[in-house]
mmCIF file of C-alpha atoms and ligand atoms in Angstrom:
data_model
loop_
_atom_site.group_PDB
_atom_site.id
_atom_site.type_symbol
_atom_site.label_atom_id
_atom_site.label_comp_id
_atom_site.label_asym_id
_atom_site.label_seq_id
_atom_site.Cartn_x
_atom_site.Cartn_y
_atom_site.Cartn_z
ATOM 1 C CA MET A 26 0.000 0.000 0.000
ATOM 2 C CA ASN A 27 1.049 3.514 -0.851
ATOM 3 C CA ILE A 28 0.961 6.065 1.989
ATOM 4 C CA LEU A 29 1.161 9.826 1.611
ATOM 5 C CA ILE A 30 2.911 11.726 4.403
ATOM 6 C CA VAL A 31 2.161 15.431 4.865
ATOM 7 C CA GLU A 32 4.227 17.050 7.610
ATOM 8 C CA ASP A 33 5.942 20.437 7.767
ATOM 9 C CA ASP A 34 8.386 19.508 10.546
ATOM 10 C CA PRO A 35 11.396 17.721 8.987
ATOM 11 C CA VAL A 36 12.048 15.679 12.147
ATOM 12 C CA SER A 37 8.521 14.272 12.447
ATOM 13 C CA ARG A 38 8.447 13.837 8.681
ATOM 14 C CA ARG A 39 11.562 11.669 8.660
ATOM 15 C CA LEU A 40 10.331 9.684 11.638
ATOM 16 C CA LEU A 41 7.079 8.872 9.835
ATOM 17 C CA GLU A 42 8.965 8.007 6.682
ATOM 18 C CA VAL A 43 11.498 5.609 8.222
ATOM 19 C CA THR A 44 8.914 3.995 10.498
ATOM 20 C CA LEU A 45 6.407 3.330 7.718
ATOM 21 C CA ARG A 46 9.104 2.061 5.377
ATOM 22 C CA LYS A 47 10.284 -0.261 8.113
ATOM 23 C CA PHE A 48 6.722 -1.631 8.287
ATOM 24 C CA GLY A 49 6.962 -2.348 4.562
ATOM 25 C CA TYR A 50 4.847 0.454 3.119
ATOM 26 C CA ASP A 51 5.640 2.562 0.092
ATOM 27 C CA VAL A 52 5.601 6.209 1.073
ATOM 28 C CA VAL A 53 5.307 9.507 -0.738
ATOM 29 C CA VAL A 54 6.684 12.350 1.377
ATOM 30 C CA THR A 55 5.391 15.920 1.166
ATOM 31 C CA SER A 56 5.830 18.939 3.436
ATOM 32 C CA ASN A 57 2.661 20.922 2.774
ATOM 33 C CA GLY A 58 -0.940 20.706 1.616
ATOM 34 C CA ASN A 59 -0.358 21.833 -1.948
ATOM 35 C CA GLU A 60 2.342 19.237 -2.544
ATOM 36 C CA ALA A 61 0.005 16.646 -1.054
ATOM 37 C CA LEU A 62 -2.874 17.556 -3.377
ATOM 38 C CA GLU A 63 -0.518 17.293 -6.319
ATOM 39 C CA ALA A 64 0.625 13.829 -5.209
ATOM 40 C CA LEU A 65 -3.028 12.764 -5.150
ATOM 41 C CA GLN A 66 -3.517 13.628 -8.847
ATOM 42 C CA GLY A 67 -0.954 11.182 -10.233
ATOM 43 C CA PRO A 68 -1.584 7.737 -11.690
ATOM 44 C CA SER A 69 -0.591 5.592 -8.703
ATOM 45 C CA VAL A 70 -2.444 7.576 -6.089
ATOM 46 C CA PRO A 71 -1.779 6.819 -2.401
ATOM 47 C CA SER A 72 -4.903 5.445 -0.728
ATOM 48 C CA LEU A 73 -3.953 6.460 2.806
ATOM 49 C CA VAL A 74 -2.873 9.911 3.993
ATOM 50 C CA ILE A 75 -1.147 10.702 7.277
ATOM 51 C CA SER A 76 -1.186 14.447 7.702
ATOM 52 C CA ASP A 77 -0.057 16.857 10.347
ATOM 53 C CA TRP A 78 -2.732 19.296 11.501
ATOM 54 C CA MET A 79 -0.757 22.472 12.123
ATOM 55 C CA MET A 80 1.105 23.507 8.988
ATOM 56 C CA PRO A 81 1.824 26.874 7.422
ATOM 57 C CA GLY A 82 -0.445 27.700 4.473
ATOM 58 C CA MET A 83 -3.030 24.956 4.032
ATOM 59 C CA ASP A 84 -3.397 23.099 7.321
ATOM 60 C CA GLY A 85 -4.352 19.454 7.747
ATOM 61 C CA LEU A 86 -8.054 20.216 8.163
ATOM 62 C CA GLU A 87 -8.220 22.198 4.968
ATOM 63 C CA LEU A 88 -6.269 19.508 3.123
ATOM 64 C CA CYS A 89 -8.753 16.907 4.333
ATOM 65 C CA ARG A 90 -11.723 19.001 3.202
ATOM 66 C CA ASN A 91 -10.081 19.486 -0.192
ATOM 67 C CA ILE A 92 -9.555 15.760 -0.593
ATOM 68 C CA ARG A 93 -13.159 15.030 0.345
ATOM 69 C CA VAL A 94 -14.520 17.196 -2.462
ATOM 70 C CA MET A 95 -12.162 15.724 -5.073
ATOM 71 C CA LYS A 96 -13.782 13.383 -7.587
ATOM 72 C CA LYS A 97 -11.943 10.147 -6.917
ATOM 73 C CA SER A 98 -12.667 6.630 -8.045
ATOM 74 C CA SER A 99 -11.603 5.170 -4.709
ATOM 75 C CA TYR A 100 -11.622 6.298 -1.107
ATOM 76 C CA THR A 101 -8.759 8.128 0.579
ATOM 77 C CA TYR A 102 -8.329 7.155 4.219
ATOM 78 C CA PHE A 103 -7.168 10.169 6.216
ATOM 79 C CA ILE A 104 -5.318 10.071 9.542
ATOM 80 C CA ILE A 105 -4.674 13.451 11.121
ATOM 81 C CA LEU A 106 -1.856 14.085 13.593
ATOM 82 C CA THR A 107 -2.595 16.141 16.653
ATOM 83 C CA ALA A 108 -0.306 17.204 19.478
ATOM 84 C CA LYS A 109 -0.637 16.000 23.024
ATOM 85 C CA GLY A 110 -2.292 18.702 25.091
ATOM 86 C CA GLY A 111 -2.738 20.687 21.889
ATOM 87 C CA LYS A 112 -5.443 23.134 21.021
ATOM 88 C CA GLU A 113 -6.702 21.095 18.080
ATOM 89 C CA ASP A 114 -10.152 19.785 18.605
ATOM 90 C CA VAL A 115 -10.401 16.158 17.550
ATOM 91 C CA ILE A 116 -14.109 16.508 16.796
ATOM 92 C CA LYS A 117 -13.348 19.304 14.367
ATOM 93 C CA GLY A 118 -10.901 16.981 12.612
ATOM 94 C CA LEU A 119 -13.396 14.163 12.285
ATOM 95 C CA ASP A 120 -15.988 16.685 11.127
ATOM 96 C CA ALA A 121 -13.671 17.786 8.305
ATOM 97 C CA GLY A 122 -13.703 14.199 7.083
ATOM 98 C CA ALA A 123 -10.706 12.646 8.837
ATOM 99 C CA ASP A 124 -11.129 8.930 9.562
ATOM 100 C CA ASP A 125 -8.822 8.717 12.527
ATOM 101 C CA PHE A 126 -6.348 10.751 14.516
ATOM 102 C CA LEU A 127 -3.046 10.057 16.180
ATOM 103 C CA THR A 128 -1.469 12.035 18.978
ATOM 104 C CA LYS A 129 2.151 13.219 18.674
ATOM 105 C CA PRO A 130 4.600 12.095 19.866
ATOM 106 C CA PHE A 131 3.193 8.775 18.730
ATOM 107 C CA ASN A 132 4.370 5.301 19.505
ATOM 108 C CA SER A 133 5.394 3.289 16.428
ATOM 109 C CA GLU A 134 3.258 0.314 17.500
ATOM 110 C CA GLU A 135 0.206 2.549 17.710
ATOM 111 C CA LEU A 136 0.991 4.016 14.298
ATOM 112 C CA LYS A 137 1.251 0.492 12.918
ATOM 113 C CA TYR A 138 -2.196 -0.507 14.163
ATOM 114 C CA ARG A 139 -3.879 2.727 13.096
ATOM 115 C CA VAL A 140 -2.496 2.215 9.601
ATOM 116 C CA LYS A 141 -3.631 -1.421 9.647
ATOM 117 C CA ILE A 142 -7.182 -0.330 10.460
ATOM 118 C CA GLY A 143 -7.062 2.054 7.529
ATOM 119 C CA GLU A 144 -5.686 -0.646 5.272
ATOM 120 C CA ARG A 145 -8.486 -3.011 6.241
ATOM 121 C CA ILE A 146 -11.101 -0.409 5.354
ATOM 122 C CA ILE A 147 -9.417 0.395 2.039
ATOM 123 C CA ASN A 148 -9.258 -3.291 1.115
ATOM 124 C CA LEU A 149 -12.898 -3.751 2.041
ATOM 125 C CA GLU A 150 -13.864 -0.800 -0.104
ATOM 126 C CA GLN A 151 -11.911 -2.207 -3.035
ATOM 127 C CA ARG A 152 -13.595 -5.568 -2.660
ATOM 128 C CA ILE A 153 -17.026 -4.012 -2.577
ATOM 129 C CA LEU A 154 -16.148 -1.832 -5.559
ATOM 130 C CA LYS A 155 -15.039 -4.914 -7.462
ATOM 131 C CA LEU A 156 -18.263 -6.736 -6.637
ATOM 132 C CA ALA A 157 -20.307 -3.732 -7.698
ATOM 133 C CA THR A 158 -18.553 -3.337 -11.042
ATOM 134 C CA THR A 159 -18.082 -6.963 -12.084
ATOM 135 C CA ASP A 160 -20.428 -9.318 -13.860
ATOM 136 C CA SER A 161 -20.407 -12.280 -11.503
ATOM 137 C CA LEU A 162 -20.812 -14.973 -14.179
ATOM 138 C CA THR A 163 -18.070 -13.879 -16.554
ATOM 139 C CA GLY A 164 -15.844 -11.681 -14.401
ATOM 140 C CA VAL A 165 -15.813 -8.826 -16.928
ATOM 141 C CA LEU A 166 -17.209 -5.342 -16.194
ATOM 142 C CA ASN A 167 -20.951 -5.100 -15.815
ATOM 143 C CA ARG A 168 -22.903 -2.780 -18.058
ATOM 144 C CA ARG A 169 -22.955 0.219 -15.722
ATOM 145 C CA ALA A 170 -19.254 0.026 -14.924
ATOM 146 C CA PHE A 171 -18.377 -0.426 -18.586
ATOM 147 C CA MET A 172 -20.414 2.618 -19.563
ATOM 148 C CA GLU A 173 -18.868 4.748 -16.846
ATOM 149 C CA ARG A 174 -15.379 3.825 -17.907
ATOM 150 C CA MET A 175 -16.197 4.123 -21.597
ATOM 151 C CA SER A 176 -17.464 7.681 -21.226
ATOM 152 C CA GLU A 177 -14.323 8.613 -19.272
ATOM 153 C CA GLU A 178 -12.207 7.105 -22.035
ATOM 154 C CA ILE A 179 -14.118 9.004 -24.725
ATOM 155 C CA GLN A 180 -13.429 12.269 -22.883
ATOM 156 C CA ARG A 181 -9.795 11.353 -22.562
ATOM 157 C CA ALA A 182 -9.500 10.300 -26.228
ATOM 158 C CA LYS A 183 -10.947 13.658 -27.295
ATOM 159 C CA ARG A 184 -8.492 15.536 -25.082
ATOM 160 C CA GLU A 185 -5.616 13.507 -26.435
ATOM 161 C CA LYS A 186 -6.930 13.744 -29.984
ATOM 162 C CA SER A 187 -6.919 10.027 -30.589
ATOM 163 C CA PRO A 188 -9.674 7.803 -31.966
ATOM 164 C CA ILE A 189 -11.548 5.323 -29.803
ATOM 165 C CA SER A 190 -13.610 2.341 -30.920
ATOM 166 C CA LEU A 191 -16.423 0.235 -29.635
ATOM 167 C CA ILE A 192 -17.101 -3.390 -30.530
ATOM 168 C CA LEU A 193 -20.586 -4.747 -29.874
ATOM 169 C CA MET A 194 -20.946 -8.485 -30.008
ATOM 170 C CA ASP A 195 -23.939 -10.792 -29.822
ATOM 171 C CA ILE A 196 -23.825 -14.584 -29.714
ATOM 172 C CA ASP A 197 -25.748 -16.133 -32.595
ATOM 173 C CA HIS A 198 -28.802 -18.259 -31.763
ATOM 174 C CA PHE A 199 -28.028 -18.186 -28.068
ATOM 175 C CA LYS A 200 -31.638 -18.844 -27.178
ATOM 176 C CA LYS A 201 -31.333 -22.182 -28.967
ATOM 177 C CA VAL A 202 -28.363 -23.155 -26.799
ATOM 178 C CA ASN A 203 -30.390 -22.446 -23.683
ATOM 179 C CA ASP A 204 -33.469 -24.248 -24.997
ATOM 180 C CA THR A 205 -31.533 -27.299 -26.185
ATOM 181 C CA TYR A 206 -28.931 -27.772 -23.433
ATOM 182 C CA GLY A 207 -30.288 -25.807 -20.505
ATOM 183 C CA HIS A 208 -29.192 -22.633 -18.759
ATOM 184 C CA GLN A 209 -26.162 -24.176 -17.128
ATOM 185 C CA ILE A 210 -24.663 -24.888 -20.546
ATOM 186 C CA GLY A 211 -25.779 -21.443 -21.616
ATOM 187 C CA ASP A 212 -23.754 -19.965 -18.768
ATOM 188 C CA LEU A 213 -20.766 -22.091 -19.723
ATOM 189 C CA VAL A 214 -20.966 -20.807 -23.288
ATOM 190 C CA LEU A 215 -21.013 -17.218 -22.019
ATOM 191 C CA GLN A 216 -17.881 -17.914 -19.979
ATOM 192 C CA ARG A 217 -15.995 -19.593 -22.833
ATOM 193 C CA VAL A 218 -16.902 -16.776 -25.200
ATOM 194 C CA THR A 219 -15.693 -14.208 -22.671
ATOM 195 C CA ASP A 220 -12.352 -16.048 -22.528
ATOM 196 C CA GLN A 221 -11.920 -15.483 -26.257
ATOM 197 C CA LEU A 222 -12.832 -11.812 -26.041
ATOM 198 C CA ILE A 223 -10.313 -11.222 -23.267
ATOM 199 C CA ASP A 224 -7.701 -13.295 -25.044
ATOM 200 C CA ARG A 225 -8.036 -11.287 -28.234
ATOM 201 C CA SER A 226 -8.173 -7.828 -26.680
ATOM 202 C CA ARG A 227 -5.048 -5.868 -25.748
ATOM 203 C CA ALA A 228 -3.936 -4.847 -22.269
ATOM 204 C CA TYR A 229 -5.479 -1.345 -22.383
ATOM 205 C CA ASP A 230 -8.746 -2.474 -23.950
ATOM 206 C CA PHE A 231 -11.574 -3.570 -21.700
ATOM 207 C CA VAL A 232 -14.485 -5.929 -21.987
ATOM 208 C CA GLY A 233 -17.969 -5.672 -20.531
ATOM 209 C CA ARG A 234 -21.173 -7.669 -20.522
ATOM 210 C CA TYR A 235 -23.766 -5.456 -22.108
ATOM 211 C CA GLY A 236 -26.807 -7.663 -21.573
ATOM 212 C CA GLY A 237 -27.790 -11.350 -21.657
ATOM 213 C CA GLU A 238 -25.627 -12.628 -24.525
ATOM 214 C CA GLU A 239 -24.318 -9.280 -25.660
ATOM 215 C CA PHE A 240 -20.802 -8.065 -24.973
ATOM 216 C CA VAL A 241 -18.916 -4.821 -25.490
ATOM 217 C CA ILE A 242 -15.227 -4.133 -25.966
ATOM 218 C CA CYS A 243 -13.576 -0.748 -25.835
ATOM 219 C CA VAL A 244 -10.606 -0.476 -28.171
ATOM 220 C CA LEU A 245 -8.334 2.411 -27.345
ATOM 221 C CA SER A 246 -7.164 3.033 -30.845
ATOM 222 C CA MET A 247 -3.567 3.560 -31.597
ATOM 223 C CA GLU A 248 -2.127 4.406 -34.987
ATOM 224 C CA ASP A 249 -1.213 0.811 -35.706
ATOM 225 C CA ILE A 250 -4.373 -0.904 -34.614
ATOM 226 C CA ASN A 251 -7.466 -1.618 -36.607
ATOM 227 C CA PRO A 252 -10.515 -2.370 -34.453
ATOM 228 C CA PHE A 253 -12.104 -4.238 -37.337
ATOM 229 C CA SER A 254 -9.275 -6.780 -37.354
ATOM 230 C CA ILE A 255 -9.517 -7.185 -33.582
ATOM 231 C CA ALA A 256 -13.216 -7.993 -33.938
ATOM 232 C CA GLU A 257 -12.470 -10.302 -36.841
ATOM 233 C CA ARG A 258 -9.908 -12.201 -34.756
ATOM 234 C CA MET A 259 -12.453 -12.526 -31.969
ATOM 235 C CA ARG A 260 -15.053 -13.812 -34.394
ATOM 236 C CA LYS A 261 -12.681 -16.404 -35.852
ATOM 237 C CA ASN A 262 -11.573 -17.637 -32.451
ATOM 238 C CA ILE A 263 -15.136 -18.032 -31.245
ATOM 239 C CA GLU A 264 -16.072 -19.877 -34.415
ATOM 240 C CA ALA A 265 -13.071 -22.212 -34.068
ATOM 241 C CA GLN A 266 -13.641 -22.959 -30.394
ATOM 242 C CA THR A 267 -15.211 -26.250 -29.385
ATOM 243 C CA ILE A 268 -16.955 -26.175 -26.053
ATOM 244 C CA VAL A 269 -17.093 -29.409 -24.080
ATOM 245 C CA ILE A 270 -20.489 -29.567 -22.410
ATOM 246 C CA ASP A 271 -20.545 -32.897 -20.596
ATOM 247 C CA LYS A 272 -18.536 -35.805 -19.221
ATOM 248 C CA ASN A 273 -18.879 -37.735 -22.489
ATOM 249 C CA ASN A 274 -16.934 -34.988 -24.212
ATOM 250 C CA GLN A 275 -19.918 -33.865 -26.187
ATOM 251 C CA THR A 276 -19.010 -30.544 -27.744
ATOM 252 C CA ILE A 277 -20.867 -27.653 -29.277
ATOM 253 C CA ARG A 278 -19.722 -24.797 -31.428
ATOM 254 C CA ILE A 279 -21.139 -21.371 -31.655
ATOM 255 C CA THR A 280 -20.682 -18.198 -33.631
ATOM 256 C CA ALA A 281 -21.145 -14.523 -32.940
ATOM 257 C CA SER A 282 -21.907 -11.323 -34.831
ATOM 258 C CA PHE A 283 -20.073 -8.049 -34.395
ATOM 259 C CA GLY A 284 -20.565 -4.348 -34.984
ATOM 260 C CA VAL A 285 -17.587 -2.002 -34.889
ATOM 261 C CA GLY A 286 -17.861 1.774 -34.487
ATOM 262 C CA THR A 287 -15.177 4.402 -34.173
ATOM 263 C CA CYS A 288 -15.314 7.850 -32.667
ATOM 264 C CA ARG A 289 -12.746 10.117 -34.292
ATOM 265 C CA PRO A 290 -11.283 12.928 -32.214
ATOM 266 C CA GLU A 291 -12.663 15.669 -34.482
ATOM 267 C CA SER A 292 -16.210 14.304 -34.258
ATOM 268 C CA GLU A 293 -18.879 15.802 -32.027
ATOM 269 C CA ASP A 294 -20.268 12.363 -31.280
ATOM 270 C CA GLY A 295 -20.725 11.266 -27.703
ATOM 271 C CA LEU A 296 -21.063 7.785 -26.262
ATOM 272 C CA ASP A 297 -24.776 7.537 -27.094
ATOM 273 C CA ASP A 298 -24.188 8.297 -30.783
ATOM 274 C CA LEU A 299 -21.338 5.802 -30.918
ATOM 275 C CA ILE A 300 -23.479 3.082 -29.374
ATOM 276 C CA LYS A 301 -26.337 3.821 -31.756
ATOM 277 C CA ARG A 302 -24.133 3.570 -34.833
ATOM 278 C CA THR A 303 -22.366 0.456 -33.597
ATOM 279 C CA ASP A 304 -25.663 -1.166 -32.717
ATOM 280 C CA LYS A 305 -26.879 -0.584 -36.270
ATOM 281 C CA ALA A 306 -23.735 -2.260 -37.594
ATOM 282 C CA LEU A 307 -24.381 -5.248 -35.343
ATOM 283 C CA TYR A 308 -27.957 -5.394 -36.598
ATOM 284 C CA GLU A 309 -26.616 -5.405 -40.132
ATOM 285 C CA ALA A 310 -24.261 -8.273 -39.296
ATOM 286 C CA LYS A 311 -27.196 -10.241 -37.917
ATOM 287 C CA ASN A 312 -29.411 -9.491 -40.909
ATOM 288 C CA SER A 313 -26.829 -10.366 -43.508
ATOM 289 C CA GLY A 314 -26.327 -13.910 -42.251
ATOM 290 C CA ARG A 315 -24.602 -13.689 -38.826
ATOM 291 C CA ASN A 316 -21.076 -14.826 -37.914
ATOM 292 C CA ARG A 317 -19.573 -11.665 -39.372
ATOM 293 C CA VAL A 318 -18.205 -8.257 -38.538
ATOM 294 C CA CYS A 319 -19.832 -5.093 -39.873
ATOM 295 C CA LEU A 320 -18.408 -1.611 -39.696
ATOM 296 C CA ALA A 321 -20.619 1.251 -38.577
ATOM 297 C CA ARG A 322 -21.095 4.188 -40.937
ATOM 298 C CA LYS A 323 -18.940 7.204 -40.203
ATOM 299 C CA GLU A 324 -20.338 9.924 -37.984
ATOM 300 C CA MET B 22 33.167 14.050 25.538
ATOM 301 C CA VAL B 23 30.521 16.170 27.210
ATOM 302 C CA VAL B 24 29.401 14.904 30.580
ATOM 303 C CA PHE B 25 25.897 15.621 31.818
ATOM 304 C CA ASP B 26 25.187 15.261 35.475
ATOM 305 C CA ASP B 27 21.571 14.346 35.036
ATOM 306 C CA LEU B 28 20.717 13.198 31.540
ATOM 307 C CA SER B 29 17.242 12.054 32.405
ATOM 308 C CA ARG B 30 16.160 15.643 32.974
ATOM 309 C CA ILE B 31 17.219 16.481 29.450
ATOM 310 C CA PHE B 32 15.686 13.489 27.737
ATOM 311 C CA ASP B 33 14.417 10.032 28.510
ATOM 312 C CA LEU B 34 16.259 7.546 26.310
ATOM 313 C CA ASP B 35 14.180 4.560 27.389
ATOM 314 C CA ASP B 36 10.949 6.332 26.619
ATOM 315 C CA ALA B 37 12.249 7.625 23.275
ATOM 316 C CA LEU B 38 13.436 4.133 22.345
ATOM 317 C CA GLU B 39 10.128 2.581 23.306
ATOM 318 C CA LYS B 40 8.302 4.958 20.985
ATOM 319 C CA VAL B 41 10.389 3.814 18.001
ATOM 320 C CA GLY B 42 9.984 0.153 18.830
ATOM 321 C CA GLY B 43 13.459 -0.102 20.352
ATOM 322 C CA ASP B 44 15.154 0.763 17.084
ATOM 323 C CA ARG B 45 18.132 2.910 18.029
ATOM 324 C CA GLU B 46 19.042 3.455 14.389
ATOM 325 C CA ILE B 47 15.798 5.338 13.828
ATOM 326 C CA LEU B 48 16.670 7.719 16.656
ATOM 327 C CA GLU B 49 20.141 8.201 15.193
ATOM 328 C CA GLU B 50 18.705 8.928 11.784
ATOM 329 C CA ILE B 51 16.197 11.511 12.971
ATOM 330 C CA LEU B 52 18.820 13.116 15.202
ATOM 331 C CA VAL B 53 20.711 14.018 12.013
ATOM 332 C CA VAL B 54 17.577 15.733 10.697
ATOM 333 C CA PHE B 55 16.994 17.428 14.041
ATOM 334 C CA SER B 56 20.548 18.832 14.123
ATOM 335 C CA GLU B 57 20.027 20.279 10.653
ATOM 336 C CA SER B 58 16.611 21.746 11.239
ATOM 337 C CA TYR B 59 16.463 23.114 14.778
ATOM 338 C CA PRO B 60 18.573 26.261 14.165
ATOM 339 C CA ASP B 61 16.109 27.433 11.483
ATOM 340 C CA GLN B 62 13.128 26.567 13.633
ATOM 341 C CA LEU B 63 14.543 28.504 16.566
ATOM 342 C CA SER B 64 15.375 31.522 14.420
ATOM 343 C CA GLU B 65 11.864 31.558 12.927
ATOM 344 C CA LEU B 66 10.484 31.567 16.449
ATOM 345 C CA LYS B 67 12.860 34.305 17.554
ATOM 346 C CA LYS B 68 11.945 36.525 14.604
ATOM 347 C CA ALA B 69 8.247 36.100 15.311
ATOM 348 C CA ILE B 70 8.769 37.053 18.975
ATOM 349 C CA ASP B 71 10.755 40.134 17.964
ATOM 350 C CA LYS B 72 8.032 41.153 15.543
ATOM 351 C CA GLY B 73 5.291 40.393 18.039
ATOM 352 C CA ASP B 74 3.624 37.988 15.583
ATOM 353 C CA ALA B 75 1.662 35.790 17.986
ATOM 354 C CA PRO B 76 0.200 33.284 15.464
ATOM 355 C CA ILE B 77 3.670 32.496 14.093
ATOM 356 C CA VAL B 78 5.025 32.216 17.640
ATOM 357 C CA GLU B 79 2.303 29.694 18.357
ATOM 358 C CA ARG B 80 2.984 27.665 15.229
ATOM 359 C CA ALA B 81 6.779 27.745 15.415
ATOM 360 C CA ALA B 82 6.802 26.797 19.096
ATOM 361 C CA HIS B 83 4.292 24.050 18.312
ATOM 362 C CA THR B 84 6.624 22.612 15.672
ATOM 363 C CA ILE B 85 9.604 22.623 18.035
ATOM 364 C CA LYS B 86 7.446 21.006 20.676
ATOM 365 C CA GLY B 87 6.694 18.230 18.200
ATOM 366 C CA SER B 88 10.377 17.655 17.380
ATOM 367 C CA VAL B 89 11.669 17.568 20.946
ATOM 368 C CA GLY B 90 8.697 15.428 21.995
ATOM 369 C CA ILE B 91 9.953 12.644 19.778
ATOM 370 C CA PHE B 92 13.102 12.442 21.939
ATOM 371 C CA SER B 93 11.034 12.498 25.135
ATOM 372 C CA SER B 94 12.591 15.738 26.282
ATOM 373 C CA LYS B 95 10.389 16.861 29.114
ATOM 374 C CA LYS B 96 12.218 20.120 29.801
ATOM 375 C CA ALA B 97 12.364 21.514 26.270
ATOM 376 C CA LEU B 98 8.847 20.273 25.537
ATOM 377 C CA GLU B 99 7.388 22.136 28.486
ATOM 378 C CA THR B 100 9.181 25.331 27.574
ATOM 379 C CA ALA B 101 8.109 25.120 23.926
ATOM 380 C CA PHE B 102 4.560 24.496 25.084
ATOM 381 C CA ARG B 103 4.710 27.627 27.276
ATOM 382 C CA LEU B 104 5.671 29.691 24.234
ATOM 383 C CA GLU B 105 2.988 28.032 22.132
ATOM 384 C CA THR B 106 0.395 28.937 24.750
ATOM 385 C CA MET B 107 1.687 32.511 24.923
ATOM 386 C CA GLY B 108 1.335 32.785 21.177
ATOM 387 C CA HIS B 109 -2.134 31.314 21.325
ATOM 388 C CA ASP B 110 -3.176 33.760 24.071
ATOM 389 C CA GLU B 111 -1.499 36.620 22.207
ATOM 390 C CA ASN B 112 0.482 37.527 25.278
ATOM 391 C CA LEU B 113 4.164 37.723 24.354
ATOM 392 C CA GLU B 114 5.278 39.729 27.387
ATOM 393 C CA ASP B 115 7.801 37.218 28.760
ATOM 394 C CA ALA B 116 8.331 35.458 25.461
ATOM 395 C CA ALA B 117 11.897 36.695 24.875
ATOM 396 C CA ALA B 118 13.073 35.378 28.239
ATOM 397 C CA ILE B 119 11.332 32.041 27.777
ATOM 398 C CA TYR B 120 12.810 31.828 24.323
ATOM 399 C CA SER B 121 16.373 32.102 25.716
ATOM 400 C CA LYS B 122 15.559 29.246 28.064
ATOM 401 C CA LEU B 123 14.202 27.151 25.193
ATOM 402 C CA GLU B 124 17.187 27.866 22.977
ATOM 403 C CA GLN B 125 19.545 26.696 25.714
ATOM 404 C CA GLU B 126 17.473 23.584 26.397
ATOM 405 C CA VAL B 127 17.267 22.615 22.738
ATOM 406 C CA GLU B 128 21.014 23.003 22.296
ATOM 407 C CA GLU B 129 21.610 21.020 25.442
ATOM 408 C CA LEU B 130 19.237 18.334 24.172
ATOM 409 C CA GLU B 131 21.007 18.068 20.858
ATOM 410 C CA ALA B 132 24.405 17.742 22.534
ATOM 411 C CA ALA B 133 23.092 15.141 24.954
ATOM 412 C CA LEU B 134 21.518 13.155 22.165
ATOM 413 C CA ARG B 135 24.703 13.207 20.157
ATOM 414 C CA ALA B 136 26.754 12.089 23.159
ATOM 415 C CA THR B 137 24.333 9.308 24.047
ATOM 416 C CA LEU B 138 23.491 7.976 20.615
ATOM 417 C CA SER B 139 27.049 7.997 19.342
ATOM 418 C CA GLU B 140 28.026 5.622 22.148
ATOM 419 C CA SER B 141 27.757 2.053 21.021
HETATM 420 MG MG1 MG C 427 3.229 21.040 11.999
#
């Protein structure tokens, strides 16, 4: 776990740093509120903050309030340091959004256990977040989480002036699988198909379950990548896959249809428009005989 | 080597060690930082007293209190706390005199820490 230290006194700062490192934590060390806020913007953001209260400029309370209004995808656990016999009012600290407080001069054992409590809460939050964003059958993102992330990525792609693509996929005649072999086999098919989608997507792309037998893949387009060929590879792999459905090694094979849409950086299109166009392409793939990839019209 | 007649009045090694989980190296390491930083902290405090800037007196004394507290220095901690309170109450009447006392105690603490921690 990554811990952010905010302390204006160099002596206390070093003590926190060496003690936490000794306990095996990664630490980011800052000496004031502004530096701390900056450290919380980066890509590998610390999830736990230990901040002094009394600091010149932005004090610990203000820092805590600032963190609480930041839009963050995960929680920041905040421990505020107070001084023994000090004038700081602990209630005021908790009211500003601090989770816990520690009195200086602290004992390293106490620090260890306070941090452990924070770590437990952070881990719990991450587990709940994972449950809330994952499709339990296939392990990929659920529809809501996919959409949230997709709209963030569209914003980012526009800022960075790069194209972004969406692949919509629907398993062909899935109802027949369910009717013929039962829902358990249906679930197995969904899982095996997901394996292929994950296998054929790149590290930065992400897969979601859009609905019953419908899946979505976000392709963060780079110069060298063609989303159509990614979809085509997925289609071929699914078509080639034999799925063992019972102990007697009985197998079935399935196919899937794909629509591929791209949002170019100069376009005004939002996520809704992109989905609409891609959905039409998928519909076209279904109508023209299934087991194929169709490109959406340009925006 | 400096000899102190009653070290325990200056700082409590056992207590300081207990706070860092018995790790003497940690104390040695932060002593280096303390030696580097206390002159600036004292001079900031002195300037604020001379200017009559009570909020800075409060904050600067508070910071020194935090540093010396780590080494379980009862004497210096109490004196720093007196100055912090004076700053908080905006009554700096005796602050200059108390400051001289604190300066002496902090220097004494640093020397005592050096003497004690450099022994092996
Ligand atoms: Mg401070």
